[in-house]
Coordinates of C-alpha atoms in Angstrom, one line a residue:
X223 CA 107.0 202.3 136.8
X224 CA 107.4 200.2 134.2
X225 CA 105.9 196.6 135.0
X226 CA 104.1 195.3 137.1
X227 CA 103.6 191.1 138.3
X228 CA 101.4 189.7 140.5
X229 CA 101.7 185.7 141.3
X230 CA 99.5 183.9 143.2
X231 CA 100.9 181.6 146.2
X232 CA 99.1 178.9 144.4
X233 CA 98.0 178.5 141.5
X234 CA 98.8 179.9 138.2
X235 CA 96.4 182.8 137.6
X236 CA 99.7 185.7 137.1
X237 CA 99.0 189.0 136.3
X238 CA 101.5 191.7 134.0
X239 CA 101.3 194.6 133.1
X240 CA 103.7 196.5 130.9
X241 CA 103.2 200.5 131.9
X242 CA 104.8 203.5 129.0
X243 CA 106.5 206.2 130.6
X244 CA 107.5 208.9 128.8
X245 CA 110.4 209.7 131.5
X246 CA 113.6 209.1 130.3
X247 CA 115.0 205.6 131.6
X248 CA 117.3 205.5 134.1
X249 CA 120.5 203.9 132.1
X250 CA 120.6 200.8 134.3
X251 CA 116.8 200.0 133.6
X252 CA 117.9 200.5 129.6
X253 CA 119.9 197.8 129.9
X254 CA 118.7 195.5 132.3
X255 CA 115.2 196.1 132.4
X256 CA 114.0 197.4 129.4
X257 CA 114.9 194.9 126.2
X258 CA 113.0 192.0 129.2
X259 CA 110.0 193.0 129.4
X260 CA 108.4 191.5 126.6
X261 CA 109.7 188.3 127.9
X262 CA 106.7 186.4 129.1
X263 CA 104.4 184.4 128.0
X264 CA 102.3 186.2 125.1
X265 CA 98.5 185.3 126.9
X266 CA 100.0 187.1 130.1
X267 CA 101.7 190.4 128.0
X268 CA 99.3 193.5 128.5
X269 CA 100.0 197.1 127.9
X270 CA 98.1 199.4 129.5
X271 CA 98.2 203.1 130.3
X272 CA 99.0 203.9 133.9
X273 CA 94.9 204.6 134.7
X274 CA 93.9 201.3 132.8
X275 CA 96.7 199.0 134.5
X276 CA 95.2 200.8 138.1
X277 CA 91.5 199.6 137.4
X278 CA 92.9 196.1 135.4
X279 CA 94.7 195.6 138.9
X280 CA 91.4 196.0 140.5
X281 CA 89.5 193.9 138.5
X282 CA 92.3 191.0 138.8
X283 CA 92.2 191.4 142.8
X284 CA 88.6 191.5 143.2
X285 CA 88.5 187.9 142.9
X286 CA 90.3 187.4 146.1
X287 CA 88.4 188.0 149.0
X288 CA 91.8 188.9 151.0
X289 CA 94.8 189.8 148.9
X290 CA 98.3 189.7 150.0
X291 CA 100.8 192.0 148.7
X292 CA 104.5 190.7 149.4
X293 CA 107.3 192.7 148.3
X294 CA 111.2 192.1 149.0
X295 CA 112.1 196.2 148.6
X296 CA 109.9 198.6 150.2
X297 CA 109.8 200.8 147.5
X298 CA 108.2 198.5 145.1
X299 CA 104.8 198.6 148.1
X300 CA 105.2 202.1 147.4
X301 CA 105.3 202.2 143.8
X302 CA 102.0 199.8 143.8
X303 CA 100.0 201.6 146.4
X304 CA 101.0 205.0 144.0
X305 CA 99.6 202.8 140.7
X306 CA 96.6 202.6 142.5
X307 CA 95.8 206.6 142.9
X308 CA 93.9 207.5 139.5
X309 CA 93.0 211.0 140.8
X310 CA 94.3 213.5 143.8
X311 CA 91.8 212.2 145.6
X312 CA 90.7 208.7 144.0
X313 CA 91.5 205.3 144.2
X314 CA 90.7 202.5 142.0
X315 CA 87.6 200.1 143.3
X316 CA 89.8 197.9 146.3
X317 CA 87.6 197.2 149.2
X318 CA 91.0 195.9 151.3
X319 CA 94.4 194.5 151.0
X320 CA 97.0 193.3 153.2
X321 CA 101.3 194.3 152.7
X322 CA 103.8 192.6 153.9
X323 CA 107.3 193.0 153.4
X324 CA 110.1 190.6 153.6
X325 CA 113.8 191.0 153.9
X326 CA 115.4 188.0 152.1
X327 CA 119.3 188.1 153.6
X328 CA 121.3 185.8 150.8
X329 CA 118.5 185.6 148.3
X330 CA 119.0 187.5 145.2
X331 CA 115.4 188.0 143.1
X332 CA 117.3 188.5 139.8
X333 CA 120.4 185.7 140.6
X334 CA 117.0 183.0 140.9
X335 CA 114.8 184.3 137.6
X336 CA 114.2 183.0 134.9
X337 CA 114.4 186.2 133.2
X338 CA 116.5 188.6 135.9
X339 CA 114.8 192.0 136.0
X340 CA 111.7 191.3 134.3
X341 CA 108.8 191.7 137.1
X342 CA 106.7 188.8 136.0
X343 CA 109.8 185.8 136.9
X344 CA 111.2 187.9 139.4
X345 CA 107.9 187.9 141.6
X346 CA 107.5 184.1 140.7
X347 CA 111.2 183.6 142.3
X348 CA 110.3 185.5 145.1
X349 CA 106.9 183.8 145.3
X350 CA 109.0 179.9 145.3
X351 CA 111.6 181.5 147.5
X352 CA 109.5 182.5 150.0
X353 CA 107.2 179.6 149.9
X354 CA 110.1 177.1 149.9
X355 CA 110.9 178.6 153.4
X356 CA 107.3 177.3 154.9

């Protein structure tokens, strides 16, 4: 993983996260991931170790008392339920959440960013997409 956004429906409390690997990049993510993901504003850049981001995700979900997860690939659920594992058998302080996935036929997350690939304006695209539909 290398970043990680969170938007609210409403609102503008965003959260990102900036996670080191020290796996080699895949070259695709070198090139259309990587030189992004400073792009944001600089109040909302954090760089944290993958333990730290999992309790700083905690911490910025405890103050909603039912939080909604929405993802447009399934992997990504998958890659954020894994950030949350900070042992082989321990998770980071959640009480509960909720997932939901949707399939978004003709909407392209990176075509509608304002930064394509970088996970901060990607989830706020998804977020106005998806919200624009209600």
């Amino acid at each position: 993983m290398l970043s990680l956004a969170l938007v609210p429906e409403y609102g503008d409390q965003d959260y990102y996260v900036v996670i080191p690997t020290d796996a080699p990049y895949h070259p695709w993510v070198e090139k259309h991931v990587v030189p992004y993901l400073e792009s944001v504003p600089r109040t909302l850049y954090n760089r944290l170790d993958r333990v730290a981001a999992a309790h700083d995700v905690a911490a910025f979900l405890a103050g909603d008392p039912d939080p909604v997860i929405i993802a447009d690939w399934p992997e990504d659920i998958a890659l954020f339920c894994r950030l949350l594992l900070v042992g082989e058998t321990e998770i980071v302080d959640i009480r509960h959440m909720r997932f939901e996935f949707h399939r978004t036929p003709g909407f392209s997350t990176a075509r509608n960013s304002a930064v394509p690939h970088n996970a901060l304006h990607d989830a706020r695209a998804l977020r106005d997409h998806l919200t624009s539909l209600d």
